[in-house]
Amino acid sequence: MRAIFLDFFARRGHLVLPSYPLIPDDPSTLFTSAGMQPLVPYFKGERKPPHPRISTCQKCTRTGDIDRVGYTWRHLTFFEMLGNFSFGDYFKREAILWAWELLTDVLRIPSERLWVSVYLEDDEAFEIWERDVGLPEERIVRLGKSDNWWGPVGDEGPCGPCTEIHYDRGVEYGCGKVDCKPGCDCDRWGELWNLVFQQYDQQRDGTLVPLPKPCIDTGMGLERLAAVMQGKVTVFETDLFWAAIERIVEMLGGAYRYGEDAEVDAAIRIIADHARAATFVISDGVAPSNEGRGYVLRRFIRRAYIHGKRLGIEGEFVHKLAQVYADIMKEPYPEVAEQVNLIEAVIRREEERFSETMERGLQMLEEIIERQSEAGELVISGEDAFRLYDTYGFPIELTEEIARSRGFDVDIDGFNAALERQRELARARSAFRVESAEEFEGVPPTEFVGYETTRERAKVVAVRQVDGDVWVALDRTPFYAEAGGQVADVGWLKDDDGLIEVEVTDAQWRGDVIAHKVEVKRGVLTEGMTVNAIVDEPRRNAIRRAHTATHLLHAALRKVLGEHARQAGSLVAPDRLRFDFTHGQALTDEEIERVEAFVNELVLSDIRVEAFEAGLQEAKQMGALALFGEKYGERVRVVRIGDVSMELCGGTHLDRTSQVGFLKVISEVSVAANVRRIEALTGFEALRWVRQREKLLSDISEMLDTPQDRLREGIAALLEERRTLQRRIEQLEARAAAAHVDELLKEAVTVGSVKLIAKEVPNMSATALGQLADALVARLPCGVAVLASVVGNRILFVAKVSPEAKAHGVHAGELLRQVASITGGGGGGRADFAQAGGKDTSKLNEALSKAKEVVEAQISGATRERGHTKRQS
């Protein structure tokens, strides 16, 4: 069906483009949610389309109707949208006639099952359907703006009426009303295809101005079309999902047959949908997190996991569906199959993390529900919901879902307020300022000549002061403006006569203008004058070394770890490079060594580095790697390093790999779930790092009076000597502790049927205190020991409870938590033994006195509980 649709429009002069990524260029949305979304710049006239007619099958993700997924025949979070688009070329008549031809003549859907709706004032569309198509008037329904009008996005912009083609699924799915027709909320009418006629430009005041070149934007859900063509009740019975449905049923142990129970079927469909969405989202470079796209992905996985657990599926299971979808989608989306091992690993790790906290979170939620029930309240507070989210990773939607099943509501406003407080705190901790491009509106675009030269004569076209800083725009510049992870160039602006000297400290893009942040050292800089723009060349060369090395590092990681290791961020600076990449676990020392060796082998091979321009699709067909989330135009810059690396990149690079010098990896850490970070040095910085390590080794060798080649043995001997001394200290402390036993036993006080010792013992380590507490309780059949010692300016606490005292309700961890809190400390532990720390030594006696009060309360509480249990029985 994909091929039939795209071939149909290709034969009608359309350029067929592959699906754009799920991560859109538009920063206002998390995911590509409609087939036309990647083409918005063409509709708005911001960019020239590669062809006046385009057709696509676009991957889309939406969560607005996530609560309906699984319970209706058509709702999905991930889906494919078939579309044909015209940018000022054909309009209503062609769009309608071709849609009808494809559905009835090519796909052979019975025409009597098809109805259409049009905007109530769109007589033109009505007439085309009635006169040119021949559709009976009674099967053309006029609807209002809420149903048959599209756009604009925001308060102004392109918009217009639309016509929708509906499939009559049959009266058995309807509401039973005599006048039931498209527009009714029942499940009888399946909207297949929406044809949008963008013919107006809505002004901010609501005025509609006719567009000089009206456009066509259509969208038809592939899954809905498949359900119609394959005669299925829901999209989940089509061949896009059925293998996954069968796999989930297998996980239930084989005792259940799909179709036996509506609620079980709905849960199975939710799992199938969310697992598919997670698979595609991960394949486009997203990792689970608590923000943005990562949060949506986490929600997919966890929601599927919860539904599986409710069905009784054991262990982690969602990740097992990734291979199913990789097999189903291997032809249209081979990248899913290529990354299936990574996708499985990401989903499984998220399942494992969630399983660790889910039981505690569910227990906490049950406690909240029970507490609110006893208080006669049927609302979970926003603070409680936020604590579940913040502590146990429970998505608010999941809390709402479980709460609803128990007859409870959730205070969403309170939750959002708590979430915003947390975000405000985070913003306060890491505030940053983004410069506005408004100051340079109307300034001609800057010509960047920095690929060819680091010195250029240029004309000053604008001088602006922004927040106390001076920014300058030139007609042309060799200064690279910060972009793609590469830091900006610095340098100078000078005149020929030496009267003007201006230091350039930064360069940033402001729309199409490169703005140079400057500090005037001598003279006056004015618009219209000509200056020599001079980049700090040694610094630029260091940046070039780092950037080319970054591409080599990317290639090495994919070689050593696998194709799933893709760039997820970078920093290219003169003193270091930082490279983030997708990988689920820490690299071993052997893997780091292999990566480093591979890069340096490429460096020593003196491979030519070449850069050239190409069309975006041409570059991708050549195998050039593009970064998801990056915005590319129709013409792109490709950087190729032999047959080792080819990436889309706008940065500055070396001419040959040997100019890198050599690369040294200095760290490898985790920066997010399934994202690792390597920091490395090149050239002189790498050489400086090696010399520093040589100096450090030399100093250690001198301190230990040991030759460098025998440092390992020398340090091992030193550590063994330290361990021997530590054992000797512990033996002495144990003897000192034993000497206190008889003296402390005399200090025991009776609390109910328990003997309590709560005393300070000077100058003892935590180990010695623990040994002393053990010795005391061994001599007290029903005893509790709370001991403290001041070491430096810190208090050490230990508590030991005998089995008999524990049976009377004394809990060492809870006891010590309350005692230590008086001194501004904290801690805890088991019921029989606990440790804690304290800060305020002046309150030590008060804290030890608190022990008796806490023990009394614990014994009394346990006594009441036993009495309550006895009465119940």
Tab-separated table of C-alpha atoms in Angstrom, residues 298-552:
chain	number	residue	atom	x	y	z
A	298	ARG	CA	10.022	6.673	29.091
A	299	ARG	CA	6.249	6.983	29.342
A	300	PHE	CA	5.749	4.597	26.387
A	301	ILE	CA	8.005	1.946	27.916
A	302	ARG	CA	6.734	2.223	31.481
A	303	ARG	CA	3.079	2.328	30.482
A	304	ALA	CA	3.524	-0.809	28.383
A	305	TYR	CA	5.409	-2.446	31.244
A	306	ILE	CA	2.634	-1.683	33.752
A	307	HIS	CA	-0.045	-3.129	31.469
A	308	GLY	CA	2.031	-6.259	30.968
A	309	LYS	CA	2.458	-6.737	34.703
A	310	ARG	CA	-1.295	-6.385	35.176
A	311	LEU	CA	-1.741	-9.199	32.660
A	312	GLY	CA	0.730	-11.347	34.595
A	313	ILE	CA	3.690	-11.236	32.185
A	314	GLU	CA	6.818	-12.091	34.145
A	315	GLY	CA	10.178	-10.335	33.920
A	316	GLU	CA	11.204	-7.699	31.377
A	317	PHE	CA	9.314	-8.191	28.132
A	318	VAL	CA	8.718	-4.942	26.204
A	319	HIS	CA	12.186	-5.064	24.617
A	320	LYS	CA	11.384	-8.435	23.026
A	321	LEU	CA	8.927	-6.735	20.666
A	322	ALA	CA	11.647	-4.583	19.058
A	323	GLN	CA	12.824	-7.513	16.928
A	324	VAL	CA	9.237	-8.209	15.854
A	325	TYR	CA	8.859	-4.658	14.543
A	326	ALA	CA	12.341	-4.697	13.026
A	327	ASP	CA	11.242	-7.702	10.968
A	328	ILE	CA	7.894	-6.139	9.992
A	329	MET	CA	9.474	-2.810	9.015
A	330	LYS	CA	12.794	-3.966	7.556
A	331	GLU	CA	11.941	-2.937	3.983
A	332	PRO	CA	10.589	0.606	4.416
A	333	TYR	CA	12.757	1.407	7.476
A	334	PRO	CA	15.965	-0.673	7.419
A	335	GLU	CA	17.518	1.574	10.094
A	336	VAL	CA	15.293	-0.111	12.688
A	337	ALA	CA	16.688	-3.559	11.895
A	338	GLU	CA	20.225	-2.178	11.798
A	339	GLN	CA	19.854	-0.808	15.336
A	340	VAL	CA	17.642	-3.486	16.861
A	341	ASN	CA	20.302	-4.606	19.369
A	342	LEU	CA	20.661	-1.063	20.670
A	343	ILE	CA	16.876	-0.585	20.765
A	344	GLU	CA	16.433	-3.797	22.753
A	345	ALA	CA	19.181	-2.793	25.183
A	346	VAL	CA	17.722	0.700	25.761
A	347	ILE	CA	14.199	-0.629	26.390
A	348	ARG	CA	15.405	-3.448	28.612
A	349	ARG	CA	17.491	-1.154	30.800
A	350	GLU	CA	14.522	1.164	31.214
A	351	GLU	CA	12.343	-1.809	32.177
A	352	GLU	CA	14.939	-2.931	34.711
A	353	ARG	CA	15.193	0.524	36.237
A	354	PHE	CA	11.440	0.846	36.466
A	355	SER	CA	10.952	-2.627	37.944
A	356	GLU	CA	13.314	-1.699	40.780
A	357	THR	CA	11.160	1.243	41.826
A	358	MET	CA	7.722	0.192	40.599
A	359	GLU	CA	6.834	-1.996	43.569
A	360	ARG	CA	7.843	0.697	46.033
A	361	GLY	CA	5.981	3.311	44.025
A	362	LEU	CA	2.849	1.169	43.799
A	363	GLN	CA	3.071	0.491	47.541
A	364	MET	CA	3.369	4.229	48.201
A	365	LEU	CA	0.393	4.936	45.932
A	366	GLU	CA	-1.679	2.310	47.739
A	367	GLU	CA	-0.737	3.897	51.062
A	368	ILE	CA	-1.816	7.306	49.750
A	369	ILE	CA	-5.130	5.899	48.493
A	370	GLU	CA	-5.748	4.117	51.812
A	371	ARG	CA	-4.926	7.255	53.804
A	372	GLN	CA	-7.201	9.419	51.685
A	373	SER	CA	-9.996	6.839	51.894
A	374	GLU	CA	-9.826	6.830	55.688
A	375	ALA	CA	-10.012	10.643	55.636
A	376	GLY	CA	-13.029	10.530	53.321
A	377	GLU	CA	-11.064	12.193	50.480
A	378	LEU	CA	-11.138	10.878	46.910
A	379	VAL	CA	-8.387	13.144	45.565
A	380	ILE	CA	-4.639	12.460	45.463
A	381	SER	CA	-2.845	15.722	46.199
A	382	GLY	CA	-0.513	17.326	43.683
A	383	GLU	CA	2.378	17.042	46.164
A	384	ASP	CA	1.833	13.283	46.558
A	385	ALA	CA	1.579	12.824	42.789
A	386	PHE	CA	4.767	14.826	42.307
A	387	ARG	CA	6.594	12.781	44.947
A	388	LEU	CA	5.647	9.603	43.045
A	389	TYR	CA	6.977	11.203	39.851
A	390	ASP	CA	10.141	12.628	41.376
A	391	THR	CA	11.085	9.724	43.664
A	392	TYR	CA	9.837	6.654	41.820
A	393	GLY	CA	9.690	7.879	38.219
A	394	PHE	CA	5.920	7.383	38.008
A	395	PRO	CA	4.586	9.368	35.015
A	396	ILE	CA	1.681	11.533	36.167
A	397	GLU	CA	-0.467	9.904	33.500
A	398	LEU	CA	0.172	6.501	35.082
A	399	THR	CA	-0.766	7.811	38.521
A	400	GLU	CA	-3.978	9.213	37.019
A	401	GLU	CA	-4.749	5.918	35.313
A	402	ILE	CA	-4.331	3.830	38.485
A	403	ALA	CA	-6.175	6.423	40.569
A	404	ARG	CA	-9.150	6.397	38.180
A	405	SER	CA	-9.363	2.614	38.418
A	406	ARG	CA	-9.774	3.056	42.195
A	407	GLY	CA	-12.328	5.863	41.935
A	408	PHE	CA	-9.866	8.669	42.716
A	409	ASP	CA	-8.977	11.950	41.036
A	410	VAL	CA	-5.523	13.574	40.954
A	411	ASP	CA	-4.879	17.265	41.662
A	412	ILE	CA	-3.157	17.997	38.346
A	413	ASP	CA	-2.901	21.733	39.034
A	414	GLY	CA	-1.065	20.983	42.281
A	415	PHE	CA	1.210	18.522	40.472
A	416	ASN	CA	2.048	21.082	37.781
A	417	ALA	CA	2.745	23.718	40.445
A	418	ALA	CA	5.183	21.362	42.224
A	419	LEU	CA	6.826	20.458	38.905
A	420	GLU	CA	7.202	24.122	37.982
A	421	ARG	CA	8.787	24.901	41.361
A	422	GLN	CA	11.372	22.220	40.661
A	423	ARG	CA	12.005	23.580	37.153
A	424	GLU	CA	12.339	27.144	38.437
A	425	LEU	CA	14.925	25.926	40.908
A	426	ALA	CA	16.794	24.168	38.099
A	427	ARG	CA	16.638	27.296	35.954
A	428	ALA	CA	17.944	29.393	38.826
A	429	ARG	CA	20.884	27.038	39.166
A	430	SER	CA	21.775	27.064	35.498
A	431	ALA	CA	20.395	30.265	34.049
A	432	PHE	CA	21.611	31.334	30.630
A	433	ARG	CA	20.798	34.157	28.259
A	434	VAL	CA	20.040	33.813	24.566
A	435	GLU	CA	20.828	36.822	22.441
A	436	SER	CA	18.035	38.141	20.252
A	437	ALA	CA	18.338	38.381	16.488
A	438	GLU	CA	16.097	41.448	16.432
A	439	GLU	CA	19.020	43.878	16.679
A	440	PHE	CA	20.259	42.667	13.275
A	441	GLU	CA	16.955	42.591	11.409
A	442	GLY	CA	17.344	44.182	8.000
A	443	VAL	CA	21.131	43.669	7.975
A	444	PRO	CA	22.268	41.819	4.799
A	445	PRO	CA	23.315	38.164	5.271
A	446	THR	CA	27.006	37.655	6.054
A	447	GLU	CA	29.201	35.860	3.530
A	448	PHE	CA	31.363	33.342	5.405
A	449	VAL	CA	34.801	32.905	3.805
A	450	GLY	CA	36.481	31.102	6.694
A	451	TYR	CA	36.826	27.800	4.871
A	452	GLU	CA	39.294	29.382	2.465
A	453	THR	CA	41.128	31.940	4.606
A	454	THR	CA	41.681	33.295	8.103
A	455	ARG	CA	42.248	36.922	6.914
A	456	GLU	CA	39.837	39.013	4.851
A	457	ARG	CA	39.139	42.657	4.082
A	458	ALA	CA	35.562	43.397	5.068
A	459	LYS	CA	33.107	46.254	5.393
A	460	VAL	CA	31.415	47.044	8.704
A	461	VAL	CA	27.657	46.949	7.960
A	462	ALA	CA	26.231	47.210	11.488
A	463	VAL	CA	27.368	48.128	15.001
A	464	ARG	CA	24.963	47.315	17.816
A	465	GLN	CA	25.055	47.475	21.614
A	466	VAL	CA	23.211	44.588	23.329
A	467	ASP	CA	23.050	44.419	27.124
A	468	GLY	CA	26.236	46.443	27.436
A	469	ASP	CA	28.185	44.416	24.866
A	470	VAL	CA	29.202	45.680	21.425
A	471	TRP	CA	28.380	43.421	18.444
A	472	VAL	CA	29.541	44.071	14.887
A	473	ALA	CA	28.341	42.658	11.569
A	474	LEU	CA	30.577	42.545	8.476
A	475	ASP	CA	29.610	42.026	4.860
A	476	ARG	CA	31.978	39.023	4.760
A	477	THR	CA	33.985	37.327	7.477
A	478	PRO	CA	36.536	34.560	8.076
A	479	PHE	CA	35.302	34.186	11.698
A	480	TYR	CA	33.478	30.904	12.299
A	481	ALA	CA	30.315	31.527	14.350
A	482	GLU	CA	29.569	28.944	17.051
A	483	ALA	CA	27.563	26.079	15.543
A	484	GLY	CA	27.385	22.291	15.451
A	485	GLY	CA	29.374	21.952	18.672
A	486	GLN	CA	32.343	23.960	17.337
A	487	VAL	CA	33.237	27.044	19.370
A	488	ALA	CA	33.536	30.448	17.729
A	489	ASP	CA	36.743	31.913	16.376
A	490	VAL	CA	38.400	34.876	18.084
A	491	GLY	CA	40.853	37.416	16.690
A	492	TRP	CA	41.024	41.067	15.645
A	493	LEU	CA	39.619	43.785	13.402
A	494	LYS	CA	42.300	46.281	12.297
A	495	ASP	CA	42.675	49.048	9.758
A	496	ASP	CA	45.640	49.484	7.384
A	497	ASP	CA	47.009	52.508	9.254
A	498	GLY	CA	47.127	51.003	12.732
A	499	LEU	CA	44.635	53.550	14.076
A	500	ILE	CA	41.991	50.966	14.936
A	501	GLU	CA	42.467	47.779	16.921
A	502	VAL	CA	39.394	45.783	17.956
A	503	GLU	CA	39.508	42.386	19.684
A	504	VAL	CA	36.900	39.847	18.558
A	505	THR	CA	35.968	37.643	21.534
A	506	ASP	CA	32.987	35.741	20.117
A	507	ALA	CA	30.983	35.160	16.930
A	508	GLN	CA	27.334	34.075	16.880
A	509	TRP	CA	24.668	33.566	14.240
A	510	ARG	CA	21.800	36.047	14.426
A	511	GLY	CA	19.481	34.799	11.708
A	512	ASP	CA	21.592	34.959	8.516
A	513	VAL	CA	24.014	37.455	10.055
A	514	ILE	CA	27.256	36.567	11.828
A	515	ALA	CA	27.537	38.949	14.792
A	516	HIS	CA	31.021	39.536	16.221
A	517	LYS	CA	31.290	40.424	19.901
A	518	VAL	CA	34.101	42.954	20.199
A	519	GLU	CA	36.171	44.991	22.640
A	520	VAL	CA	37.551	48.210	21.130
A	521	LYS	CA	41.186	48.615	22.208
A	522	ARG	CA	42.076	51.626	20.060
A	523	GLY	CA	40.183	53.984	17.779
A	524	VAL	CA	36.492	54.114	16.860
A	525	LEU	CA	34.624	51.502	14.816
A	526	THR	CA	31.828	52.903	12.621
A	527	GLU	CA	29.478	51.506	10.003
A	528	GLY	CA	30.782	51.783	6.456
A	529	MET	CA	34.507	51.551	7.216
A	530	THR	CA	36.730	48.808	5.823
A	531	VAL	CA	38.749	46.642	8.199
A	532	ASN	CA	41.036	43.623	8.094
A	533	ALA	CA	39.292	40.718	9.807
A	534	ILE	CA	42.026	38.471	11.257
A	535	VAL	CA	41.293	35.129	12.928
A	536	ASP	CA	43.623	33.854	15.674
A	537	GLU	CA	45.181	31.232	13.402
A	538	PRO	CA	47.015	29.032	15.962
A	539	ARG	CA	43.756	28.742	17.920
A	540	ARG	CA	41.794	28.007	14.727
A	541	ASN	CA	44.293	25.267	13.845
A	542	ALA	CA	43.831	23.703	17.284
A	543	ILE	CA	40.063	23.719	16.720
A	544	ARG	CA	40.509	22.163	13.278
A	545	ARG	CA	42.621	19.390	14.811
A	546	ALA	CA	39.926	18.700	17.384
A	547	HIS	CA	37.108	18.730	14.832
A	548	THR	CA	38.741	16.363	12.372
A	549	ALA	CA	39.706	14.116	15.299
A	550	THR	CA	36.048	14.116	16.370
A	551	HIS	CA	35.031	12.633	13.016
A	552	LEU	CA	37.785	10.020	13.331
